[in-house]
Coordinates of C-alpha atoms and ligand atoms in Angstrom, one line a residue:
M1 CA 95.7 68.6 97.7
S2 CA 97.9 70.8 99.9
N3 CA 100.2 67.8 100.4
L4 CA 100.8 67.5 96.8
I5 CA 101.8 71.0 96.6
Q6 CA 104.2 70.7 99.3
Q7 CA 105.8 67.5 97.9
S8 CA 105.9 69.0 94.4
Y9 CA 107.5 72.3 95.9
D10 CA 110.0 70.3 97.9
S11 CA 111.3 68.3 94.8
A12 CA 111.2 71.8 92.5
R13 CA 113.2 73.4 95.5
Q14 CA 115.9 70.7 95.2
R15 CA 116.2 71.0 91.2
Y16 CA 116.4 74.7 91.6
A17 CA 118.9 74.5 94.3
D18 CA 121.1 72.1 91.9
I19 CA 121.8 75.2 90.0
G20 CA 122.2 77.6 92.6
V21 CA 118.5 79.2 92.8
D22 CA 117.0 79.6 96.0
T23 CA 112.9 79.0 95.6
D24 CA 112.2 80.0 99.2
A25 CA 113.8 83.4 98.8
A26 CA 112.1 83.7 95.3
V27 CA 108.7 83.1 96.8
K28 CA 109.5 85.6 99.6
T29 CA 110.5 88.4 97.1
L30 CA 107.6 87.8 95.0
L31 CA 105.1 88.0 97.8
G32 CA 106.7 91.5 98.7
V33 CA 106.2 92.9 95.1
S34 CA 103.0 95.2 95.0
L35 CA 101.1 95.8 92.0
S36 CA 98.8 98.6 91.2
L37 CA 95.5 97.5 89.9
P38 CA 93.5 99.5 87.4
C39 CA 90.4 100.7 88.8
W40 CA 89.0 101.2 85.3
Q41 CA 89.3 97.5 84.4
G42 CA 86.1 96.8 86.7
D43 CA 83.8 99.3 84.9
D44 CA 85.2 99.7 81.4
V45 CA 86.7 103.2 82.0
R46 CA 83.3 104.9 83.0
G47 CA 83.8 106.5 86.2
F48 CA 81.3 107.9 88.5
E49 CA 80.9 111.4 87.3
N50 CA 77.2 112.3 86.4
S51 CA 77.9 112.2 82.9
D52 CA 77.5 109.8 80.3
G53 CA 81.1 108.7 80.2
D54 CA 81.7 109.1 76.6
L55 CA 85.3 108.0 75.6
S56 CA 85.2 109.7 72.1
G57 CA 88.2 111.9 71.7
S58 CA 90.2 109.9 74.0
G59 CA 91.6 107.3 71.5
L60 CA 90.4 104.6 74.2
M61 CA 88.2 102.0 73.2
V62 CA 86.6 99.4 75.5
T63 CA 84.7 96.6 73.6
G64 CA 82.3 93.9 75.0
S65 CA 79.2 93.4 76.6
D66 CA 79.6 90.9 79.7
T67 CA 77.2 91.7 82.2
S68 CA 79.6 92.3 85.1
R69 CA 80.5 95.6 84.9
A70 CA 80.6 97.6 88.2
R71 CA 78.2 100.5 88.3
T72 CA 78.8 102.2 91.5
P73 CA 81.7 102.7 93.9
E74 CA 80.4 99.9 96.2
E75 CA 80.6 97.3 93.2
L76 CA 83.9 98.3 91.9
R77 CA 85.4 97.8 95.3
Q78 CA 83.5 94.6 95.7
H79 CA 85.2 93.5 92.4
L80 CA 88.7 94.7 93.8
L81 CA 88.4 92.8 96.8
E82 CA 87.1 89.7 95.1
A83 CA 90.0 90.1 92.9
L84 CA 92.5 90.8 95.7
S85 CA 91.6 87.5 97.3
L86 CA 92.9 85.5 94.5
I87 CA 96.0 87.6 94.0
P88 CA 98.8 86.6 96.2
G89 CA 100.5 89.5 98.1
R90 CA 99.6 93.0 99.4
H91 CA 98.6 95.4 96.4
R92 CA 97.6 98.8 95.5
V93 CA 94.4 100.4 93.3
N94 CA 95.0 102.9 90.8
L95 CA 92.5 105.4 90.7
H96 CA 91.4 108.0 88.1
A97 CA 90.1 111.0 88.9
M98 CA 86.7 110.4 87.3
Y99 CA 86.2 107.9 90.2
G100 CA 85.6 110.3 92.8
E101 CA 82.5 109.6 94.8
F102 CA 80.3 112.7 93.7
G103 CA 76.9 111.8 95.1
S104 CA 74.5 113.1 92.8
R105 CA 76.4 116.4 92.4
K106 CA 77.9 117.4 88.9
V107 CA 81.4 117.9 89.8
D108 CA 83.5 119.2 86.9
R109 CA 87.2 118.0 86.6
N110 CA 88.4 121.7 87.6
E111 CA 86.5 121.1 91.0
I112 CA 87.5 117.9 92.4
E113 CA 89.0 117.4 95.9
A114 CA 90.3 115.2 98.0
D115 CA 86.9 114.9 100.0
H116 CA 85.6 113.3 96.8
F117 CA 88.1 110.4 97.6
A118 CA 87.7 110.1 101.1
G119 CA 85.8 107.1 100.9
W120 CA 88.5 105.3 98.8
I121 CA 91.1 106.3 101.2
E122 CA 89.2 105.1 104.1
W123 CA 88.5 101.7 102.4
A124 CA 92.1 101.5 101.2
E125 CA 93.3 102.1 104.9
K126 CA 91.0 99.5 106.2
M127 CA 92.0 97.0 103.6
E128 CA 95.6 97.8 103.9
L129 CA 96.0 98.8 100.3
G130 CA 98.1 101.4 98.7
L131 CA 96.4 104.2 96.2
D132 CA 97.8 105.7 93.1
F133 CA 96.2 108.4 91.2
N134 CA 95.5 109.7 87.8
A135 CA 94.3 112.9 86.3
T136 CA 91.7 112.1 83.8
C137 CA 92.1 114.1 80.7
F138 CA 89.7 112.6 78.3
A139 CA 85.8 111.5 78.4
H140 CA 85.1 115.0 78.7
P141 CA 83.4 117.8 76.4
R142 CA 86.8 120.1 76.8
A143 CA 88.7 117.1 75.4
A144 CA 86.5 116.2 72.9
N145 CA 88.7 117.5 70.0
G146 CA 91.3 115.4 71.6
L147 CA 93.6 118.4 72.7
T148 CA 94.1 119.4 76.4
L149 CA 97.4 120.7 77.7
S150 CA 98.7 121.4 74.0
S151 CA 95.4 123.0 72.9
P152 CA 96.0 126.5 71.0
D153 CA 92.8 127.6 73.2
E154 CA 94.1 129.2 76.4
E155 CA 91.0 128.4 78.5
I156 CA 91.1 124.7 77.6
R157 CA 94.8 124.4 78.7
S158 CA 93.9 126.5 82.0
F159 CA 91.1 124.3 82.6
W160 CA 93.1 121.0 82.3
I161 CA 96.1 122.5 84.2
E162 CA 93.7 123.2 87.1
H163 CA 92.4 119.7 87.0
I164 CA 95.9 118.1 87.1
Q165 CA 96.8 120.5 89.8
R166 CA 93.9 119.4 91.7
S167 CA 94.7 115.8 91.0
R168 CA 98.4 115.9 92.2
E169 CA 97.1 117.6 95.5
I170 CA 94.7 114.5 95.9
A171 CA 97.3 112.0 95.2
S172 CA 99.5 113.7 97.9
V173 CA 96.6 113.5 100.5
M174 CA 96.1 109.5 99.6
G175 CA 99.9 108.9 100.0
K176 CA 100.2 111.0 103.1
E177 CA 97.0 109.4 104.7
L178 CA 98.0 105.7 103.6
G179 CA 101.5 106.4 104.7
S180 CA 102.8 105.0 101.2
P181 CA 103.6 107.5 98.3
A182 CA 100.8 107.5 95.5
V183 CA 102.1 107.7 91.9
H184 CA 100.4 110.5 90.1
N185 CA 100.5 109.4 86.4
L186 CA 99.8 112.0 83.6
W187 CA 98.7 110.9 80.4
V188 CA 97.0 113.0 77.9
P189 CA 95.4 112.2 74.7
D190 CA 96.8 115.1 72.5
G191 CA 97.4 114.4 68.9
F192 CA 96.2 114.7 65.4
K193 CA 94.5 112.1 63.1
D194 CA 96.2 113.7 60.4
V195 CA 99.8 115.5 59.5
P196 CA 99.7 118.6 61.7
A197 CA 101.0 121.9 60.5
D198 CA 103.0 123.2 63.7
R199 CA 104.3 120.1 65.6
L200 CA 106.7 122.4 67.3
A201 CA 104.1 124.7 68.5
Y202 CA 101.9 121.9 70.0
R203 CA 104.9 120.4 72.0
E204 CA 106.1 123.9 73.1
R205 CA 102.6 124.5 74.6
L206 CA 102.8 121.1 76.2
K207 CA 106.1 121.8 77.8
H208 CA 104.8 125.0 79.1
S209 CA 101.6 123.6 80.5
L210 CA 103.6 120.8 82.4
D211 CA 106.1 123.5 83.8
T212 CA 103.0 125.3 85.3
I213 CA 101.6 122.1 86.6
Y214 CA 105.0 121.0 88.3
K215 CA 105.5 124.4 89.9
K216 CA 104.4 122.8 93.2
S217 CA 106.6 120.4 94.6
Y218 CA 105.4 117.8 96.9
D219 CA 107.1 115.6 99.6
P220 CA 108.0 112.5 97.6
S221 CA 107.0 110.3 100.6
H222 CA 103.4 111.2 99.7
M223 CA 103.4 111.7 96.1
K224 CA 105.6 111.1 93.0
D225 CA 104.9 112.2 89.4
S226 CA 105.2 110.1 86.4
L227 CA 104.7 111.0 82.6
E228 CA 103.3 108.6 80.1
S229 CA 103.8 108.8 76.5
K230 CA 102.2 107.1 73.3
L231 CA 103.0 106.3 69.8
F232 CA 99.6 106.8 68.5
G233 CA 95.8 106.3 69.5
I234 CA 92.5 106.1 67.5
G235 CA 92.2 109.7 66.3
S236 CA 96.2 110.6 66.9
E237 CA 97.5 108.4 64.3
A238 CA 99.6 110.9 62.7
F239 CA 100.8 113.0 65.5
V240 CA 100.9 112.5 69.5
T241 CA 102.1 115.8 71.3
G242 CA 103.2 113.7 74.2
S243 CA 105.6 111.4 72.3
H244 CA 108.2 109.0 74.1
D245 CA 110.9 111.3 73.1
F246 CA 109.3 114.5 74.4
Y247 CA 108.5 112.7 77.6
I248 CA 111.8 111.3 78.1
S249 CA 113.4 114.8 77.5
Y250 CA 110.8 116.5 79.9
A251 CA 111.2 113.6 82.7
I252 CA 114.9 113.8 82.9
Q253 CA 115.2 117.4 82.6
N254 CA 112.7 117.8 85.4
N255 CA 113.2 115.0 87.7
K256 CA 110.1 113.2 87.0
M257 CA 109.5 109.3 86.4
I258 CA 108.7 107.9 82.9
C259 CA 105.8 105.5 82.5
L260 CA 106.4 102.9 80.0
D261 CA 103.2 101.4 78.6
M262 CA 103.6 97.9 77.1
G263 CA 101.0 99.1 74.2
H264 CA 102.5 102.3 73.5
Y265 CA 105.3 101.5 71.2
H266 CA 106.1 100.0 67.7
P267 CA 105.2 96.2 68.0
T268 CA 108.4 95.1 67.3
E269 CA 110.0 97.3 70.1
Q270 CA 110.6 95.4 73.3
V271 CA 109.8 97.5 76.4
A272 CA 111.9 95.2 78.4
D273 CA 115.0 96.8 76.8
K274 CA 114.0 100.2 77.9
L275 CA 114.5 99.8 81.7
S276 CA 118.0 99.7 81.5
A277 CA 118.3 102.3 79.1
L278 CA 116.5 104.9 81.3
L279 CA 117.7 103.8 84.9
P280 CA 121.1 105.1 84.7
F281 CA 119.4 108.6 84.1
T282 CA 116.2 108.2 86.3
E283 CA 115.7 107.0 89.9
E284 CA 112.6 105.5 89.1
L285 CA 110.1 104.2 86.6
L286 CA 106.7 103.4 86.3
L287 CA 105.4 100.4 84.2
H288 CA 101.9 100.1 82.6
I289 CA 101.7 96.4 81.9
S290 CA 99.2 95.6 79.3
R291 CA 99.2 93.3 76.2
G292 CA 98.8 94.8 72.8
V293 CA 97.4 92.7 70.2
R294 CA 98.3 93.9 67.1
W295 CA 98.0 97.7 68.4
D296 CA 97.4 99.4 71.6
S297 CA 94.4 97.1 72.5
D298 CA 94.9 97.1 76.3
H299 CA 94.3 93.2 76.5
I300 CA 94.6 91.4 79.7
P301 CA 97.9 90.3 80.2
V302 CA 99.0 86.7 79.9
L303 CA 102.1 84.9 80.4
D304 CA 103.5 85.7 76.9
D305 CA 107.3 86.7 75.8
P306 CA 107.0 90.5 76.0
L307 CA 105.6 90.0 79.6
R308 CA 108.4 87.4 80.5
L309 CA 111.0 89.5 79.0
L310 CA 109.9 92.5 80.8
A311 CA 109.7 90.6 84.2
E312 CA 113.0 89.5 83.8
E313 CA 114.5 92.8 83.3
I314 CA 112.5 94.0 86.2
I315 CA 114.5 91.6 88.4
G316 CA 117.7 91.8 86.5
C317 CA 117.8 95.6 87.0
G318 CA 116.2 95.7 90.8
L319 CA 112.6 95.9 91.7
E320 CA 113.5 98.8 94.1
R321 CA 113.2 101.3 91.4
I322 CA 110.2 100.1 89.3
H323 CA 107.0 100.8 90.1
I324 CA 104.5 98.1 88.5
A325 CA 100.9 99.1 87.7
L326 CA 98.6 97.1 85.5
D327 CA 96.8 99.0 82.5
F328 CA 94.2 96.8 80.9
F329 CA 90.4 96.9 80.1
D330 CA 88.4 94.1 78.8
A331 CA 84.6 94.1 78.7
T332 CA 84.1 90.6 77.0
V333 CA 85.0 88.9 80.0
S334 CA 84.2 88.9 84.0
R335 CA 85.8 92.2 84.9
T336 CA 87.0 90.6 88.3
G337 CA 88.3 87.7 86.4
G338 CA 90.2 90.0 84.2
Y339 CA 91.9 91.5 87.3
V340 CA 93.0 88.1 88.7
I341 CA 94.3 86.7 85.4
G342 CA 96.3 89.9 84.4
A343 CA 97.9 90.1 87.9
R344 CA 98.5 86.5 88.3
A345 CA 100.1 86.3 84.6
V346 CA 102.6 89.3 85.9
Q347 CA 103.4 87.6 89.1
K348 CA 104.1 84.5 87.3
A349 CA 106.4 86.3 85.1
L350 CA 108.1 88.0 87.7
L351 CA 108.6 84.5 89.7
L352 CA 110.1 83.2 86.3
G353 CA 112.7 86.1 86.5
L354 CA 113.3 85.5 90.1
L355 CA 114.1 81.6 89.5
L356 CA 116.8 82.5 86.9
P357 CA 120.6 81.8 87.8
W358 CA 121.6 85.3 87.4
D359 CA 124.9 85.1 88.8
Q360 CA 125.9 82.0 86.7
L361 CA 124.5 83.4 83.6
R362 CA 126.4 86.7 84.4
T363 CA 129.5 84.8 84.8
Y364 CA 129.3 83.1 81.7
E365 CA 128.6 86.4 80.0
R366 CA 131.7 88.0 81.3
E367 CA 133.7 85.0 80.6
G368 CA 132.4 85.1 77.0
D369 CA 131.2 81.8 77.2
L370 CA 128.0 82.7 75.2
F371 CA 127.1 79.2 74.3
A372 CA 127.1 78.5 78.0
R373 CA 124.7 81.5 78.6
L374 CA 122.2 80.3 75.9
S375 CA 122.2 76.7 76.9
L376 CA 121.5 77.7 80.8
R377 CA 118.9 79.8 80.0
E378 CA 117.4 77.3 77.6
S379 CA 117.5 74.6 80.1
M380 CA 115.6 76.8 82.7
T381 CA 112.7 76.8 80.5
M382 CA 111.2 73.3 81.5
L383 CA 112.0 73.3 85.2
P384 CA 109.0 72.9 87.6
A385 CA 108.3 76.7 88.2
G386 CA 104.5 75.8 88.1
A387 CA 105.3 73.9 91.5
V388 CA 107.0 76.9 93.0
W389 CA 103.9 79.2 92.0
D390 CA 101.4 76.8 93.3
Y391 CA 103.5 76.7 96.6
C392 CA 103.6 80.6 96.8
C393 CA 99.7 80.7 96.1
H394 CA 99.2 78.2 99.0
E395 CA 101.8 80.0 101.2
A396 CA 99.7 83.4 100.6
G397 CA 96.4 81.6 101.4
V398 CA 95.1 82.0 97.9
H399 CA 93.7 79.2 95.2
T400 CA 96.0 77.7 92.7
D401 CA 95.5 78.6 89.1
I402 CA 93.2 75.8 88.3
N403 CA 90.5 76.9 90.9
V404 CA 90.3 80.5 89.8
L405 CA 87.6 79.8 87.1
Q406 CA 85.4 78.2 89.6
V407 CA 85.7 81.0 92.3
I408 CA 85.2 83.6 89.8
Q409 CA 82.1 81.8 88.4
S410 CA 80.3 81.5 91.8
Y411 CA 81.4 85.1 92.5
E412 CA 79.8 86.4 89.3
E413 CA 76.3 84.1 90.2
R414 CA 76.3 86.0 93.3
F415 CA 77.2 89.4 92.0
L416 CA 74.5 89.2 89.1
G417 CA 72.1 87.8 91.8
Ligands
RNT1 C1 96.2 105.4 77.6 C2 97.0 105.2 78.6 C3 96.4 105.5 79.8 C4 95.0 104.8 80.3 C5 94.5 104.9 81.4 C6 92.9 104.6 81.6 O1 96.7 105.1 76.2 O2 97.6 103.8 78.4 O3 97.2 105.0 81.0 O4 94.9 103.6 79.5 O5 94.9 106.3 82.3
ZN2 ZN1 98.8 103.2 80.3

């Protein structure tokens, strides 16, 4: 089998070389790209607090009843390791604050500390994984009416400010201990189902809360902040305090990263187009790669057009300034399998971007030969990228696509006992 992979690769390499694309370099670059895997795909956004993990008021909704959900930190780490063994390259795990290891204690969000994540940090260090972090501003009685940092209730705002300040601190400990900066991403659910009467007051309160939160600055080699906007959520259809315009303005003024989630824009908007619109004004960006089906449905990514276009732009704009996190949850299928399919789809999309003859396309464009640009792009679509991908998996010691199903099936059998 591996002989066939090698032979197919050799002939693919020649085909690409003929149009000036170096497949060895593409594979090498791809294997150097780290993706941040969402811990929440492994357990349906439940976390390990000793509460019932009620998502109401969050706008997030997990559907499905596949039995593979991780119920403990150990099971979640087991799922992640199994998934990582099927994803070429070295990656990161994206944790939410509610995934601390609290034992049987009830630790409220305004009490969390780095110690609650010591097990994760130790594990990540051992497995050579980076960690990223998120404050969890939902699935909590104090967020049940869908308002946190922009709430008119001062006590509620202070509670969440404290939580987020602690979360940033924890992120910085993670980054410091692992020697790789942790991105602390902030998303709050704030908004209204119906038309608000004082939009400005909510946004001013959000700004004020953020100013308090970000007063403390951290060494960027330990922690970096990002802000995630949203167009609407379930229960925040008419108004979202932290809209795209709001956070762009805030991020640019305060030197923070913007997080672009693929499910958080109008369905006809291309998130791909936003990278080059933001990069002239900001040093780095965070992506939440997801697949929206009709709405912000958080489906597992597959190699579809929006993802291909986004990956092309990541390559076109330069990988160095873009952090790639995945954001999805699907309880209808194997949680571990979901990680594998989603992450590998992103990698395949990136590979397609890396296999484009960028210099030639840009030359045609500069020269105004737009038919040549169109024609060359189109002639790339049927070249043997699959042979390069198989080779990449093989090089990384990871199964090729066709074997994923069986490996996941036998893992699930063992997991479910
Ligand atoms: C919600 C945001 C956010 C969450 C995770 C769990 O709409 O996309 O990123 O999905 O933080
Ligand atoms: Zn997101």
